[in-house]
């Protein structure tokens, strides 16, 4: 499989047990939560999907630090309420225990895809500029992954000028964000959103790019 347009490399700690997710062509897939550290001292909690074939012969357990290479994929999840929810997961192509004591980037993602929704530009109450994008990244068998992307500062000003259909390259990191959703007058639930925080982006046809400073 050609994964050159969707490359995720993350290092983090296994936070829960491997849970069976589905089986296809006699191959079982499991999911678990990976906690990825940020420089700020907080962590991003991301779901990972892994084949039993990658786990064979290995003794992974909660608390292990692992390196994962794969893709950041989207899936449609149909809720009991009838809602269709976009679920974002790292699909592991390789997983191994981390034995490298050298400092390296624990959260790196590269995407090459197409803008499929008009960019939304806004500013925070503190005046920071943000642009939200939705990028469709092609996958094998005529499938696509729809990845929410958030750009800040100079990247946000650049991103708001892009158009639906533009082919863009994005370098950044996967992040998780908790938010509250009111489902009734007296009940509020906490949910987690996943997105890509951009540190560099460019049009695929451009030699120039905009990088966060």
Short mmCIF file of C-alpha atoms in Angstrom, two decimals:
data_model
loop_
_atom_site.label_atom_id
_atom_site.label_comp_id
_atom_site.label_asym_id
_atom_site.label_seq_id
_atom_site.Cartn_x
_atom_site.Cartn_y
_atom_site.Cartn_z
CA UNK A 1 0.00 0.00 0.00
CA UNK A 2 1.24 3.49 -0.84
CA UNK A 3 1.17 5.51 2.37
CA UNK A 4 3.25 8.41 1.09
CA UNK A 5 0.31 10.86 1.31
CA UNK A 6 -0.53 9.97 4.94
CA UNK A 7 2.34 9.30 7.33
CA UNK A 8 2.02 9.27 11.12
CA UNK A 9 4.90 8.67 13.52
CA UNK A 10 4.09 8.81 17.22
CA UNK A 11 5.65 7.75 20.51
CA UNK A 12 3.60 7.38 23.65
CA UNK A 13 2.45 5.25 26.55
CA UNK A 14 -0.21 2.52 26.30
CA UNK A 15 -3.02 3.65 28.63
CA UNK A 16 -5.52 0.78 28.53
CA UNK A 17 -5.98 -2.83 27.46
CA UNK A 18 -6.21 -3.88 23.82
CA UNK A 19 -9.92 -4.19 22.91
CA UNK A 20 -11.24 -6.25 19.99
CA UNK A 21 -12.70 -3.96 17.32
CA UNK A 22 -13.46 -6.03 14.22
CA UNK A 23 -12.33 -8.91 12.02
CA UNK A 24 -11.83 -8.90 8.24
CA UNK A 25 -10.57 -11.78 6.09
CA UNK A 26 -9.71 -13.74 9.25
CA UNK A 27 -7.52 -10.89 10.53
CA UNK A 28 -8.50 -9.38 13.90
CA UNK A 29 -7.98 -5.74 14.77
CA UNK A 30 -7.73 -4.21 18.23
CA UNK A 31 -7.84 -0.66 19.58
CA UNK A 32 -6.20 1.03 22.55
CA UNK A 33 -5.48 4.52 23.87
CA UNK A 34 -2.04 6.03 23.41
CA UNK A 35 -0.94 9.00 25.55
CA UNK A 36 1.46 11.24 23.61
CA UNK A 37 3.40 13.92 25.54
CA UNK A 38 3.46 17.58 24.49
CA UNK A 39 6.26 20.05 25.17
CA UNK A 40 3.79 21.99 27.33
CA UNK A 41 3.64 19.09 29.77
CA UNK A 42 0.10 17.99 28.89
CA UNK A 43 -0.70 14.87 26.87
CA UNK A 44 -2.77 14.00 23.81
CA UNK A 45 -4.86 10.84 24.11
CA UNK A 46 -5.32 9.19 20.71
CA UNK A 47 -6.98 5.94 19.68
CA UNK A 48 -4.80 3.41 17.86
CA UNK A 49 -5.96 0.47 15.75
CA UNK A 50 -3.57 -2.44 15.32
CA UNK A 51 -3.69 -5.85 13.64
CA UNK A 52 -3.22 -9.01 15.67
CA UNK A 53 -0.42 -9.86 13.25
CA UNK A 54 1.65 -6.94 14.51
CA UNK A 55 1.07 -8.06 18.10
CA UNK A 56 2.02 -11.69 17.50
CA UNK A 57 5.02 -12.70 19.58
CA UNK A 58 5.14 -9.38 21.43
CA UNK A 59 4.20 -8.72 25.04
CA UNK A 60 2.70 -5.22 25.01
CA UNK A 61 1.05 -4.10 28.23
CA UNK A 62 -0.40 -0.99 29.86
CA UNK A 63 2.39 1.41 30.77
CA UNK A 64 4.73 0.41 27.93
CA UNK A 65 6.25 3.21 25.84
CA UNK A 66 5.92 2.37 22.15
CA UNK A 67 6.83 3.79 18.75
CA UNK A 68 4.10 3.58 16.10
CA UNK A 69 4.23 4.24 12.37
CA UNK A 70 1.05 4.29 10.31
CA UNK A 71 -1.72 6.50 9.01
CA UNK A 72 -4.25 8.89 10.56
CA UNK A 73 -7.60 7.55 9.33
CA UNK A 74 -11.27 8.48 9.64
CA UNK A 75 -14.25 6.17 10.04
CA UNK A 76 -17.98 6.79 10.20
CA UNK A 77 -19.54 5.59 13.44
CA UNK A 78 -23.32 5.30 13.56
CA UNK A 79 -24.56 6.10 17.06
CA UNK A 80 -27.66 4.64 18.70
CA UNK A 81 -29.14 8.13 18.59
CA UNK A 82 -29.04 7.96 14.79
CA UNK A 83 -26.19 10.44 14.48
CA UNK A 84 -23.25 9.80 12.17
CA UNK A 85 -19.97 10.58 13.96
CA UNK A 86 -16.52 10.90 12.41
CA UNK A 87 -14.02 8.78 14.36
CA UNK A 88 -10.29 9.47 13.94
CA UNK A 89 -7.78 6.72 14.64
CA UNK A 90 -4.11 6.00 14.04
CA UNK A 91 -3.96 2.84 11.92
CA UNK A 92 -0.69 1.17 12.89
CA UNK A 93 1.57 -0.26 10.19
CA UNK A 94 4.31 -0.96 12.73
CA UNK A 95 4.47 -0.96 16.52
CA UNK A 96 7.51 -1.61 18.69
CA UNK A 97 8.67 -0.88 22.21
CA UNK A 98 10.60 2.36 22.53
CA UNK A 99 14.24 1.76 23.44
CA UNK A 100 15.71 5.03 22.12
CA UNK A 101 16.69 7.37 24.93
CA UNK A 102 17.56 10.17 22.51
CA UNK A 103 15.21 13.14 22.24
CA UNK A 104 12.99 13.09 19.17
CA UNK A 105 9.63 14.40 18.00
CA UNK A 106 7.01 12.10 19.61
CA UNK A 107 4.16 13.29 17.37
CA UNK A 108 4.68 13.85 13.66
CA UNK A 109 2.13 13.73 10.82
CA UNK A 110 2.33 14.45 7.09
CA UNK A 111 -0.77 14.67 4.87
CA UNK A 112 -1.19 15.32 1.17
CA UNK A 113 -4.86 15.87 0.36
CA UNK A 114 -7.62 18.09 -0.97
CA UNK A 115 -9.63 20.77 0.78
CA UNK A 116 -13.23 19.54 0.76
CA UNK A 117 -14.92 22.27 2.80
CA UNK A 118 -14.57 26.05 2.71
CA UNK A 119 -11.97 27.23 5.28
CA UNK A 120 -13.41 28.86 8.42
CA UNK A 121 -11.34 31.74 9.79
CA UNK A 122 -11.83 33.21 13.27
CA UNK A 123 -9.98 34.84 16.14
CA UNK A 124 -9.90 33.87 19.80
CA UNK A 125 -10.95 36.30 22.59
CA UNK A 126 -7.20 36.94 23.01
CA UNK A 127 -6.82 37.82 19.34
CA UNK A 128 -5.11 34.67 18.11
CA UNK A 129 -5.98 33.75 14.51
CA UNK A 130 -7.33 30.28 13.69
CA UNK A 131 -8.49 28.64 10.44
CA UNK A 132 -10.34 25.31 10.40
CA UNK A 133 -9.93 23.05 7.36
CA UNK A 134 -11.27 19.64 6.36
CA UNK A 135 -8.87 17.71 4.13
CA UNK A 136 -9.71 14.58 2.13
CA UNK A 137 -6.71 12.26 1.86
CA UNK A 138 -6.95 9.50 -0.73
CA UNK A 139 -6.56 5.89 0.36
CA UNK A 140 -6.43 2.61 -1.53
CA UNK A 141 -9.60 1.05 -3.01
CA UNK A 142 -11.17 4.43 -3.86
CA UNK A 143 -11.53 5.40 -0.20
CA UNK A 144 -10.66 8.69 1.46
CA UNK A 145 -9.93 9.85 4.99
CA UNK A 146 -11.48 13.16 6.08
CA UNK A 147 -9.13 14.87 8.50
CA UNK A 148 -9.96 18.06 10.48
CA UNK A 149 -7.01 20.45 10.40
CA UNK A 150 -6.47 23.59 12.46
CA UNK A 151 -3.99 26.31 11.48
CA UNK A 152 -2.76 29.13 13.71
CA UNK A 153 -1.24 32.58 13.23
CA UNK A 154 0.49 33.06 9.88
CA UNK A 155 -0.65 29.62 8.81
CA UNK A 156 -4.25 30.65 9.58
CA UNK A 157 -3.99 33.76 7.40
CA UNK A 158 -2.56 31.66 4.57
CA UNK A 159 -5.11 28.84 4.98
CA UNK A 160 -8.14 31.16 4.81
CA UNK A 161 -7.18 32.07 1.21
CA UNK A 162 -7.36 28.44 0.04
CA UNK A 163 -10.27 27.07 -1.98
CA UNK A 164 -12.27 23.86 -2.04
CA UNK A 165 -10.44 21.43 -4.30
CA UNK A 166 -6.96 22.81 -3.63
CA UNK A 167 -4.29 20.14 -3.21
CA UNK A 168 -2.31 20.88 -0.04
CA UNK A 169 0.54 19.36 1.90
CA UNK A 170 0.40 19.60 5.68
CA UNK A 171 3.00 18.87 8.35
CA UNK A 172 1.91 18.90 11.97
CA UNK A 173 0.86 16.83 14.94
CA UNK A 174 -2.23 14.95 16.08
CA UNK A 175 -3.95 16.54 19.07
CA UNK A 176 -6.93 15.75 21.27
CA UNK A 177 -9.23 18.35 22.79
CA UNK A 178 -11.99 17.87 25.38
CA UNK A 179 -15.22 19.84 25.06
CA UNK A 180 -18.65 19.80 26.65
CA UNK A 181 -21.88 19.09 24.81
CA UNK A 182 -25.32 19.78 26.27
CA UNK A 183 -27.75 16.96 25.50
CA UNK A 184 -30.63 18.18 27.69
CA UNK A 185 -31.53 21.04 30.00
CA UNK A 186 -29.90 19.32 32.95
CA UNK A 187 -27.26 17.06 31.37
CA UNK A 188 -23.89 17.97 29.89
CA UNK A 189 -21.40 15.38 28.67
CA UNK A 190 -17.68 15.70 27.96
CA UNK A 191 -16.45 14.55 24.55
CA UNK A 192 -13.07 14.43 22.85
CA UNK A 193 -12.32 15.95 19.46
CA UNK A 194 -9.27 15.04 17.39
CA UNK A 195 -7.57 17.24 14.83
CA UNK A 196 -4.25 18.04 13.22
CA UNK A 197 -2.41 21.12 14.46
CA UNK A 198 -0.40 22.57 11.57
CA UNK A 199 3.18 23.76 11.83
CA UNK A 200 3.82 23.93 8.07
CA UNK A 201 1.64 23.83 4.96
CA UNK A 202 1.87 24.49 1.24
CA UNK A 203 -0.05 24.10 -1.99
CA UNK A 204 1.12 20.94 -3.73
CA UNK A 205 1.80 23.00 -6.87
CA UNK A 206 3.76 25.66 -4.94
CA UNK A 207 7.41 25.71 -4.00
CA UNK A 208 6.70 28.24 -1.28
CA UNK A 209 5.28 27.25 2.08
CA UNK A 210 4.17 28.97 5.26
CA UNK A 211 5.71 27.74 8.52
CA UNK A 212 4.71 28.60 12.07
CA UNK A 213 7.26 30.72 13.89
#
